[in-house]
Amino acid sequence: MAEFYGLRVNGTNREVVDAQLGESLLFVLRERLGLLGTKGACEQGECGSCSVLLDGELVCACLVLAAAQSGREIITIEGVSPSGVSTDVQQAFVEAGAVQCGFCTPGLVMAAHSLLERVPNPTDTEIREELSGNICRCTGYGRLIQAVADVARVRLSNGVSRD
Amino acid sequence: MAVSVPTSLAEAVSLLSGAPDSVVLAGGTDLMVEANSGHRQIASVIAIDRVPELRTWGVDVVRRNLWIGSGVPYSTVMQPGIASLVPALAQASRTVGSPQIRHVGTIGGNLGTCSPAGDTLPVLAALDARVHLASVSGERSVGFDEFMVGVKRTSRRPDELITGVTIPILNGWQGYSKVGVRNAMVIATASSCLAVDTDGRSVRIGLGSVGPVIIRCGEAEQWISGRVDWSELSVSNADVDEFGLRCGAAARPIDDHRSTAAYRRRAVEVLAARQLRRAFPNG
């Protein structure tokens, strides 16, 4: 049965038309709304490459039933910096060499933003645990963890933490 | 519209009664895996994640019970509010998937799927939790041992919604341990919840992933409860070892793609003995 519903994505109301009932938010974002920043890989919640914020919480878009999300605020990687200027997290990833093939990067950037919003000064263990749902097959994680720690340090020294 | 998003418990129960073939969607972390792989066609969905009554938790001081609504996510169970009352449940919740999974996955979803590897289930079994169900014809509650009847099989009727669990608050050590191939993001190869009731002078243990249902080791529990020195809160090394063996004997593991029966039984022996020693550090 074809479905018709609205989603609020990155602050904009979007219409989803001719969708199938069981479609995941990941599928709808990429294939119906053309937002290709969110990546799909495992489609079973194991890899984290489809991480987005749903009402402010980090979730795997592949495990979210899109048709049940009307009225919720969805933020994708395209929405973390509406101006198009890199966020401090994105810049830190570049500077730390935390981006190699880049496939996991959008999900990890979302996870890093989510962590630093809640925990402005995370320990190494907290960073590792919070990023445990995002698989990277290139970096070996050292540079990723370094990038997140760098952002926390700079934010705290600049007093720009939003907490 | 084949997706319903009720915003009250009465509405959710009424919808389910009118369409008992509907899939009840909580966090989606089990259901959507099946949908994505094409193993499950979804015709009609009742999404219950916006039913406020299901997202509450609280303490009944008189009955010394904790109520947790079925829609409470693992990330909430891990917080100090619930963790200070039932630490084993918080520990089990922390081992579920990743932060992304724990934000949306719920206690009710763990019960609804009712896999023998469900991380919170050995805790609910060991603590003698009761599962609460509601339908248009009324509410009822069943003990966990009556709720889980097989691999992913429960005594819930199709028109019934899982509304939550009540968990007795005990004085005494409790913990959840899990064996898997790595620390994060792993399904249990074998798991164990041991809980001590100091007031009732009993030790309980529930085992996961080593049988078609969660296994309570009744014989081993009775035996060790009689061997503990309750005034000193101590237990001998020999009794710790024997308890591990008796729990291993109670397990009913199988060989499958994740492990072997022999490994699982040995894992239970180690987990049970280790948890008992943690509960009673003095020999």
CSV table of C-alpha atoms in Angstrom, one decimal:
chain,number,residue,atom,x,y,z
A,1,MET,CA,0.0,0.0,0.0
A,2,ALA,CA,1.4,3.4,-0.9
A,3,GLU,CA,1.9,5.7,2.0
A,4,PHE,CA,1.8,9.5,2.3
A,5,TYR,CA,3.2,11.3,5.3
A,6,GLY,CA,5.2,14.3,6.4
A,7,LEU,CA,8.6,14.4,8.1
A,8,ARG,CA,10.4,17.3,9.7
A,9,VAL,CA,14.0,17.0,8.6
A,10,ASN,CA,16.7,19.6,9.4
A,11,GLY,CA,14.1,22.1,10.3
A,12,THR,CA,12.1,21.7,7.1
A,13,ASN,CA,8.8,20.0,6.5
A,14,ARG,CA,9.1,17.3,3.8
A,15,GLU,CA,6.5,15.2,2.1
A,16,VAL,CA,7.0,11.5,1.6
A,17,VAL,CA,4.9,10.1,-1.2
A,18,ASP,CA,4.3,6.7,-2.7
A,19,ALA,CA,6.3,5.1,0.1
A,20,GLN,CA,6.0,1.5,1.3
A,21,LEU,CA,4.9,0.9,4.8
A,22,GLY,CA,8.0,-1.0,6.1
A,23,GLU,CA,10.6,1.5,4.9
A,24,SER,CA,13.3,2.6,7.3
A,25,LEU,CA,14.1,6.2,7.9
A,26,LEU,CA,17.5,5.6,6.3
A,27,PHE,CA,15.8,4.4,3.1
A,28,VAL,CA,13.4,7.4,3.0
A,29,LEU,CA,16.1,9.9,3.7
A,30,ARG,CA,18.3,8.7,0.9
A,31,GLU,CA,16.0,7.3,-1.7
A,32,ARG,CA,12.9,9.5,-1.3
A,33,LEU,CA,14.2,12.8,0.1
A,34,GLY,CA,17.6,12.7,-1.7
A,35,LEU,CA,19.7,13.3,1.5
A,36,LEU,CA,22.7,11.1,0.6
A,37,GLY,CA,24.9,12.2,3.5
A,38,THR,CA,23.5,9.5,5.8
A,39,LYS,CA,25.1,6.2,4.8
A,40,GLY,CA,23.7,2.7,4.8
A,41,ALA,CA,25.7,-0.4,5.3
A,42,CYS,CA,24.6,-3.2,7.6
A,43,GLU,CA,20.9,-2.2,7.9
A,44,GLN,CA,20.7,-4.0,11.3
A,45,GLY,CA,22.0,-1.4,13.7
A,46,GLU,CA,25.5,-2.8,14.0
A,47,CYS,CA,27.6,-0.3,12.1
A,48,GLY,CA,26.2,3.2,13.0
A,49,SER,CA,26.9,4.7,9.6
A,50,CYS,CA,23.3,5.8,9.4
A,51,SER,CA,23.3,7.6,12.8
A,52,VAL,CA,21.0,10.6,12.9
A,53,LEU,CA,19.3,12.6,15.7
A,54,LEU,CA,15.7,11.9,16.4
A,55,ASP,CA,14.2,14.4,18.8
A,56,GLY,CA,17.8,15.1,19.9
A,57,GLU,CA,18.8,11.5,20.5
A,58,LEU,CA,21.3,9.5,18.5
A,59,VAL,CA,19.7,6.6,16.7
A,60,CYS,CA,20.3,4.3,13.8
A,61,ALA,CA,18.1,5.5,11.0
A,62,CYS,CA,17.9,2.0,9.6
A,63,LEU,CA,16.0,0.8,12.7
A,64,VAL,CA,13.5,3.6,12.7
A,65,LEU,CA,10.2,3.1,10.9
A,66,ALA,CA,9.9,6.3,8.8
A,67,ALA,CA,6.1,6.3,8.6
A,68,ALA,CA,5.8,6.5,12.4
A,69,GLN,CA,8.0,9.6,12.8
A,70,SER,CA,5.7,12.4,11.8
A,71,GLY,CA,6.0,15.4,14.1
A,72,ARG,CA,9.5,14.5,15.3
A,73,GLU,CA,12.6,16.6,14.7
A,74,ILE,CA,15.1,14.7,12.6
A,75,ILE,CA,18.6,16.0,12.2
A,76,THR,CA,20.9,14.5,9.6
A,77,ILE,CA,24.6,15.2,8.8
A,78,GLU,CA,23.3,17.8,6.3
A,79,GLY,CA,21.7,19.6,9.2
A,80,VAL,CA,24.6,19.9,11.6
A,81,SER,CA,25.8,22.9,9.8
A,82,PRO,CA,23.1,24.6,7.8
A,83,SER,CA,25.5,27.3,6.7
A,84,GLY,CA,27.7,24.8,5.0
A,85,VAL,CA,30.7,25.8,7.1
A,86,SER,CA,32.4,22.8,8.8
A,87,THR,CA,31.5,22.4,12.5
A,88,ASP,CA,34.3,22.2,15.0
A,89,VAL,CA,33.9,18.4,15.1
A,90,GLN,CA,34.1,18.1,11.3
A,91,GLN,CA,37.2,20.3,11.3
A,92,ALA,CA,38.8,18.3,14.1
A,93,PHE,CA,38.2,15.1,12.1
A,94,VAL,CA,40.1,16.6,9.2
A,95,GLU,CA,43.0,17.9,11.3
A,96,ALA,CA,43.4,14.7,13.3
A,97,GLY,CA,43.4,12.5,10.2
A,98,ALA,CA,40.2,10.8,11.4
A,99,VAL,CA,38.8,10.6,7.9
A,100,GLN,CA,40.1,8.0,5.5
A,101,CYS,CA,37.6,6.4,3.2
A,102,GLY,CA,35.0,8.6,4.7
A,103,PHE,CA,32.1,6.1,4.7
A,104,CYS,CA,31.7,6.0,8.5
A,105,THR,CA,32.4,9.8,8.9
A,106,PRO,CA,28.8,11.2,8.8
A,107,GLY,CA,27.7,8.7,11.5
A,108,LEU,CA,30.7,9.3,13.6
A,109,VAL,CA,30.3,13.1,13.3
A,110,MET,CA,26.7,12.8,14.5
A,111,ALA,CA,27.8,10.5,17.4
A,112,ALA,CA,30.6,13.0,18.4
A,113,HIS,CA,28.2,16.0,18.4
A,114,SER,CA,25.7,14.0,20.4
A,115,LEU,CA,28.3,13.0,23.0
A,116,LEU,CA,29.8,16.5,23.4
A,117,GLU,CA,26.3,18.1,23.8
A,118,ARG,CA,25.7,15.9,26.8
A,119,VAL,CA,29.2,15.4,28.2
A,120,PRO,CA,31.4,18.4,27.5
A,121,ASN,CA,34.5,16.9,29.1
A,122,PRO,CA,34.4,13.2,28.3
A,123,THR,CA,37.0,10.7,29.6
A,124,ASP,CA,38.8,8.4,27.1
A,125,THR,CA,36.5,5.6,28.3
A,126,GLU,CA,33.4,7.7,27.8
A,127,ILE,CA,34.5,8.6,24.2
A,128,ARG,CA,35.2,4.9,23.4
A,129,GLU,CA,31.9,3.8,24.9
A,130,GLU,CA,29.8,6.5,23.2
A,131,LEU,CA,31.4,5.7,19.8
A,132,SER,CA,31.1,1.9,20.3
A,133,GLY,CA,28.1,1.8,17.9
A,134,ASN,CA,30.1,3.3,15.0
A,135,ILE,CA,32.3,1.0,13.1
A,136,CYS,CA,35.4,2.3,11.2
A,137,ARG,CA,37.5,-0.1,9.2
A,138,CYS,CA,40.2,2.4,8.2
A,139,THR,CA,41.5,4.5,11.1
A,140,GLY,CA,41.9,2.0,13.9
A,141,TYR,CA,39.9,4.5,16.0
A,142,GLY,CA,42.9,6.3,17.6
A,143,ARG,CA,42.6,9.4,15.5
A,144,LEU,CA,38.8,9.4,15.9
A,145,ILE,CA,39.1,9.4,19.7
A,146,GLN,CA,41.8,12.0,19.4
A,147,ALA,CA,39.6,14.3,17.3
A,148,VAL,CA,36.7,14.1,19.8
A,149,ALA,CA,39.1,14.8,22.7
A,150,ASP,CA,40.6,17.8,20.8
A,151,VAL,CA,37.1,19.3,20.3
A,152,ALA,CA,36.2,18.9,24.0
A,153,ARG,CA,39.5,20.6,25.0
A,154,VAL,CA,39.1,23.5,22.6
A,155,ARG,CA,35.5,24.1,23.5
A,156,LEU,CA,36.2,24.1,27.2
A,157,SER,CA,39.2,26.5,26.8
A,158,ASN,CA,37.0,28.8,24.7
A,159,GLY,CA,34.0,28.5,27.1
A,160,VAL,CA,31.7,27.6,24.2
A,161,SER,CA,30.3,24.5,25.7
A,162,ARG,CA,26.5,24.7,25.4
A,163,ASP,CA,25.9,22.9,28.7
B,1,MET,CA,-3.3,4.5,7.1
B,2,ALA,CA,-1.7,1.3,8.2
B,3,VAL,CA,0.5,3.0,10.8
B,4,SER,CA,-1.2,4.0,14.0
B,5,VAL,CA,0.6,6.2,16.6
B,6,PRO,CA,-1.6,6.2,19.7
B,7,THR,CA,-0.9,8.8,22.4
B,8,SER,CA,-2.6,7.1,25.3
B,9,LEU,CA,-2.7,3.6,26.8
B,10,ALA,CA,-6.5,3.4,26.3
B,11,GLU,CA,-6.1,4.3,22.6
B,12,ALA,CA,-3.3,1.8,22.1
B,13,VAL,CA,-5.2,-1.1,23.7
B,14,SER,CA,-8.3,-0.3,21.8
B,15,LEU,CA,-6.4,-0.2,18.5
B,16,LEU,CA,-4.8,-3.6,19.2
B,17,SER,CA,-8.1,-5.1,20.2
B,18,GLY,CA,-9.5,-4.0,16.8
B,19,ALA,CA,-6.6,-5.3,14.9
B,20,PRO,CA,-4.8,-8.1,16.9
B,21,ASP,CA,-2.8,-9.1,13.8
B,22,SER,CA,-1.0,-5.7,13.9
B,23,VAL,CA,2.7,-5.6,14.7
B,24,VAL,CA,3.4,-3.7,18.0
B,25,LEU,CA,6.4,-1.5,17.4
B,26,ALA,CA,8.3,-0.3,20.4
B,27,GLY,CA,11.9,0.8,19.7
B,28,GLY,CA,12.1,-1.1,16.4
B,29,THR,CA,15.6,-2.5,17.0
B,30,ASP,CA,14.4,-6.1,16.5
B,31,LEU,CA,11.5,-5.6,14.1
B,32,MET,CA,13.2,-3.3,11.7
B,33,VAL,CA,16.1,-5.7,11.3
B,34,GLU,CA,13.6,-8.3,10.1
B,35,ALA,CA,11.8,-5.8,7.9
B,36,ASN,CA,15.1,-4.6,6.3
B,37,SER,CA,16.2,-8.1,5.5
B,38,GLY,CA,12.9,-8.9,3.8
B,39,HIS,CA,12.1,-11.6,6.4
B,40,ARG,CA,9.0,-9.9,7.6
B,41,GLN,CA,6.3,-8.2,5.6
B,42,ILE,CA,4.6,-5.5,7.7
B,43,ALA,CA,0.9,-5.0,6.9
B,44,SER,CA,-0.2,-3.0,10.0
B,45,VAL,CA,1.8,-1.3,12.7
B,46,ILE,CA,0.8,0.1,16.1
B,47,ALA,CA,3.8,2.3,17.2
B,48,ILE,CA,3.6,2.6,21.0
B,49,ASP,CA,6.6,4.9,21.6
B,50,ARG,CA,4.4,8.0,22.2
B,51,VAL,CA,2.2,6.4,24.8
B,52,PRO,CA,3.2,8.4,28.0
B,53,GLU,CA,1.8,5.8,30.5
B,54,LEU,CA,4.3,3.3,29.1
B,55,ARG,CA,7.3,5.5,29.5
B,56,THR,CA,7.0,6.0,33.3
B,57,TRP,CA,8.8,4.3,36.2
B,58,GLY,CA,8.4,4.6,39.9
B,59,VAL,CA,8.7,2.9,43.3
B,60,ASP,CA,5.9,1.4,45.4
B,61,VAL,CA,7.4,2.0,48.9
B,62,VAL,CA,4.8,-0.1,50.7
B,63,ARG,CA,5.2,-3.2,48.5
B,64,ARG,CA,8.9,-2.5,48.0
B,65,ASN,CA,8.4,-2.8,44.2
B,66,LEU,CA,9.8,-1.0,41.3
B,67,TRP,CA,7.5,-0.4,38.3
B,68,ILE,CA,9.1,0.1,34.9
B,69,GLY,CA,6.8,0.9,32.0
B,70,SER,CA,7.3,-1.2,28.9
B,71,GLY,CA,8.3,1.9,26.9
B,72,VAL,CA,11.2,2.8,29.1
B,73,PRO,CA,14.4,2.7,27.1
B,74,TYR,CA,17.6,1.0,28.2
B,75,SER,CA,19.4,4.3,28.4
B,76,THR,CA,17.0,5.3,31.2
B,77,VAL,CA,17.3,2.0,33.0
B,78,MET,CA,21.1,2.7,33.1
B,79,GLN,CA,20.7,6.0,35.0
B,80,PRO,CA,21.2,6.2,38.8
B,81,GLY,CA,17.4,6.4,39.5
B,82,ILE,CA,16.7,2.8,38.5
B,83,ALA,CA,20.4,1.5,38.8
B,84,SER,CA,20.5,2.3,42.5
B,85,LEU,CA,17.4,0.1,43.1
B,86,VAL,CA,18.0,-2.9,40.7
B,87,PRO,CA,21.7,-2.6,39.7
B,88,ALA,CA,21.7,-5.9,37.8
B,89,LEU,CA,19.0,-4.5,35.5
B,90,ALA,CA,21.1,-1.4,34.8
B,91,GLN,CA,24.2,-3.6,34.2
B,92,ALA,CA,22.2,-5.8,31.7
B,93,SER,CA,20.8,-2.7,29.9
B,94,ARG,CA,24.3,-1.3,29.5
B,95,THR,CA,25.4,-4.4,27.6
B,96,VAL,CA,22.7,-4.0,25.0
B,97,GLY,CA,24.0,-3.0,21.6
B,98,SER,CA,25.3,0.5,21.3
B,99,PRO,CA,24.2,4.0,22.5
B,100,GLN,CA,22.1,4.2,19.4
B,101,ILE,CA,20.3,1.0,20.2
B,102,ARG,CA,19.9,1.8,24.0
B,103,HIS,CA,18.2,5.1,23.2
B,104,VAL,CA,15.3,3.5,21.5
B,105,GLY,CA,15.3,-0.2,22.6
B,106,THR,CA,12.9,-0.8,25.6
B,107,ILE,CA,12.3,-3.3,28.4
B,108,GLY,CA,8.9,-4.0,26.8
B,109,GLY,CA,10.6,-4.8,23.5
B,110,ASN,CA,13.0,-7.2,25.1
B,111,LEU,CA,10.0,-9.0,26.7
B,112,GLY,CA,8.0,-8.9,23.4
B,113,THR,CA,10.8,-10.4,21.4
B,114,CYS,CA,11.6,-12.8,24.3
B,115,SER,CA,14.8,-14.2,22.8
B,116,PRO,CA,16.8,-16.4,25.2
B,117,ALA,CA,19.6,-14.0,24.6
B,118,GLY,CA,17.6,-10.9,25.7
B,119,ASP,CA,19.9,-9.2,28.2
B,120,THR,CA,17.3,-8.0,30.7
B,121,LEU,CA,15.5,-11.3,30.9
B,122,PRO,CA,17.8,-13.3,33.2
B,123,VAL,CA,17.5,-10.3,35.6
B,124,LEU,CA,13.7,-10.3,35.5
B,125,ALA,CA,13.8,-14.1,36.0
B,126,ALA,CA,16.2,-14.0,38.9
B,127,LEU,CA,14.3,-11.1,40.7
B,128,ASP,CA,10.9,-12.8,40.2
B,129,ALA,CA,9.6,-9.9,38.2
B,130,ARG,CA,5.9,-9.8,37.1
B,131,VAL,CA,4.9,-8.9,33.6
B,132,HIS,CA,1.8,-6.7,33.3
B,133,LEU,CA,-0.5,-7.0,30.3
B,134,ALA,CA,-3.6,-4.9,29.3
B,135,SER,CA,-6.4,-5.5,26.8
B,136,VAL,CA,-9.9,-4.0,26.4
B,137,SER,CA,-11.2,-6.8,28.7
B,138,GLY,CA,-8.9,-5.8,31.5
B,139,GLU,CA,-5.5,-6.0,33.0
B,140,ARG,CA,-3.5,-9.0,34.4
B,141,SER,CA,0.0,-9.8,35.5
B,142,VAL,CA,2.0,-13.0,35.2
B,143,GLY,CA,5.3,-14.1,36.8
B,144,PHE,CA,8.2,-14.0,34.3
B,145,ASP,CA,8.4,-17.8,34.4
B,146,GLU,CA,4.8,-18.0,33.1
B,147,PHE,CA,5.4,-15.2,30.6
B,148,MET,CA,8.3,-16.7,28.6
B,149,VAL,CA,7.2,-20.1,27.4
B,150,GLY,CA,9.8,-20.8,24.6
B,151,VAL,CA,12.3,-19.4,22.2
B,152,LYS,CA,10.7,-16.0,21.2
B,153,ARG,CA,7.3,-17.4,22.6
B,154,THR,CA,5.3,-15.8,25.3
B,155,SER,CA,1.9,-16.2,27.0
B,156,ARG,CA,0.8,-12.8,25.8
B,157,ARG,CA,-2.5,-13.0,23.8
B,158,PRO,CA,-2.5,-11.2,20.5
B,159,ASP,CA,-4.9,-8.6,21.8
B,160,GLU,CA,-2.8,-7.8,24.8
B,161,LEU,CA,-0.2,-5.1,25.2
B,162,ILE,CA,2.8,-5.4,27.6
B,163,THR,CA,2.4,-2.4,29.8
B,164,GLY,CA,5.4,-2.9,32.1
B,165,VAL,CA,7.1,-5.0,34.8
B,166,THR,CA,7.1,-4.9,38.6
B,167,ILE,CA,10.4,-5.9,40.2
B,168,PRO,CA,10.8,-6.6,43.9
B,169,ILE,CA,13.5,-4.4,45.5
B,170,LEU,CA,15.9,-6.6,47.4
B,171,ASN,CA,18.5,-6.0,50.1
B,172,GLY,CA,21.7,-7.8,48.9
B,173,TRP,CA,24.2,-8.0,46.1
B,174,GLN,CA,23.1,-8.5,42.6
B,175,GLY,CA,24.8,-8.4,39.2
B,176,TYR,CA,24.6,-9.4,35.5
B,177,SER,CA,27.5,-10.9,33.6
B,178,LYS,CA,27.7,-11.9,30.0
B,179,VAL,CA,30.1,-13.8,27.8
B,180,GLY,CA,30.4,-12.7,24.1
B,181,VAL,CA,33.0,-12.4,21.4
B,182,ARG,CA,33.8,-8.8,22.3
B,183,ASN,CA,32.9,-6.2,24.9
B,184,ALA,CA,30.6,-3.8,22.9
B,185,MET,CA,27.8,-4.6,20.5
B,186,VAL,CA,27.5,-8.2,21.2
B,187,ILE,CA,24.8,-10.8,21.7
B,188,ALA,CA,25.3,-13.1,24.7
B,189,THR,CA,26.9,-16.5,24.2
B,190,ALA,CA,26.0,-17.1,27.8
B,191,SER,CA,24.8,-14.8,30.5
B,192,SER,CA,23.9,-14.9,34.2
B,193,CYS,CA,22.1,-12.8,36.8
B,194,LEU,CA,22.8,-13.6,40.4
B,195,ALA,CA,20.7,-11.9,43.1
B,196,VAL,CA,21.0,-12.2,46.9
B,197,ASP,CA,18.0,-11.6,49.1
B,198,THR,CA,19.6,-11.0,52.5
B,199,ASP,CA,16.3,-10.6,54.3
B,200,GLY,CA,14.9,-13.8,52.9
B,201,ARG,CA,18.3,-15.6,53.1
B,202,SER,CA,18.2,-16.8,49.5
B,203,VAL,CA,20.4,-16.7,46.5
B,204,ARG,CA,18.8,-16.7,43.0
B,205,ILE,CA,20.3,-17.1,39.6
B,206,GLY,CA,18.9,-16.8,36.1
B,207,LEU,CA,20.8,-18.0,33.0
B,208,GLY,CA,20.4,-16.6,29.5
B,209,SER,CA,21.4,-18.0,26.1
B,210,VAL,CA,21.8,-21.5,27.5
B,211,GLY,CA,18.3,-22.9,26.9
B,212,PRO,CA,15.0,-22.3,25.2
B,213,VAL,CA,13.9,-20.1,28.0
B,214,ILE,CA,15.7,-18.3,30.8
B,215,ILE,CA,16.8,-21.0,33.3
B,216,ARG,CA,16.4,-20.6,37.0
B,217,CYS,CA,18.7,-23.0,38.9
B,218,GLY,CA,16.2,-24.0,41.6
B,219,GLU,CA,18.2,-26.9,43.0
B,220,ALA,CA,21.5,-25.0,43.1
B,221,GLU,CA,19.8,-22.0,44.6
B,222,GLN,CA,18.3,-24.0,47.4
B,223,TRP,CA,21.5,-25.8,48.1
B,224,ILE,CA,23.7,-22.7,48.2
B,225,SER,CA,21.1,-20.7,50.2
B,226,GLY,CA,21.6,-23.4,52.9
B,227,ARG,CA,25.4,-23.2,52.7
B,228,VAL,CA,25.9,-19.5,53.0
B,229,ASP,CA,26.8,-18.2,56.5
B,230,TRP,CA,24.2,-15.5,56.7
B,231,SER,CA,25.4,-13.9,59.9
B,232,GLU,CA,28.9,-13.5,58.5
B,233,LEU,CA,27.8,-13.2,54.9
B,234,SER,CA,30.5,-15.6,53.8
B,235,VAL,CA,30.7,-18.8,51.8
B,236,SER,CA,33.6,-21.3,51.4
B,237,ASN,CA,35.7,-21.7,48.3
B,238,ALA,CA,34.6,-25.3,47.9
B,239,ASP,CA,30.9,-24.3,48.0
B,240,VAL,CA,31.6,-21.5,45.4
B,241,ASP,CA,33.1,-24.1,43.0
B,242,GLU,CA,30.3,-26.6,43.7
B,243,PHE,CA,27.6,-23.9,43.1
B,244,GLY,CA,29.2,-23.2,39.7
B,245,LEU,CA,29.1,-26.9,38.7
B,246,ARG,CA,25.5,-27.2,39.8
B,247,CYS,CA,24.4,-24.2,37.8
B,248,GLY,CA,26.3,-25.6,34.8
B,249,ALA,CA,24.4,-28.8,35.2
B,250,ALA,CA,21.1,-27.0,35.2
B,251,ALA,CA,21.8,-25.2,31.9
B,252,ARG,CA,20.4,-26.7,28.7
B,253,PRO,CA,22.7,-25.3,26.0
B,254,ILE,CA,22.8,-26.3,22.4
B,255,ASP,CA,25.5,-26.1,19.6
B,256,ASP,CA,24.7,-23.3,17.2
B,257,HIS,CA,26.4,-20.7,14.9
B,258,ARG,CA,27.4,-18.7,18.0
B,259,SER,CA,29.0,-21.3,20.2
B,260,THR,CA,28.9,-24.9,21.4
B,261,ALA,CA,26.9,-26.5,24.2
B,262,ALA,CA,30.1,-27.5,26.0
B,263,TYR,CA,31.6,-24.0,25.9
B,264,ARG,CA,28.3,-22.5,27.1
B,265,ARG,CA,28.0,-24.9,30.0
B,266,ARG,CA,31.6,-24.1,31.1
B,267,ALA,CA,30.8,-20.4,30.8
B,268,VAL,CA,27.9,-20.8,33.1
B,269,GLU,CA,30.1,-22.6,35.7
B,270,VAL,CA,32.6,-19.8,35.6
B,271,LEU,CA,30.0,-17.0,35.7
B,272,ALA,CA,27.9,-18.5,38.5
B,273,ALA,CA,31.0,-19.1,40.7
B,274,ARG,CA,32.4,-15.7,40.0
B,275,GLN,CA,29.2,-13.9,40.7
B,276,LEU,CA,28.7,-15.8,44.0
B,277,ARG,CA,32.2,-14.8,45.1
B,278,ARG,CA,31.5,-11.2,44.2
B,279,ALA,CA,28.3,-11.4,46.3
B,280,PHE,CA,30.1,-12.9,49.3
B,281,PRO,CA,33.7,-11.7,49.1
B,282,ASN,CA,34.6,-13.5,52.3
B,283,GLY,CA,35.5,-17.2,52.3
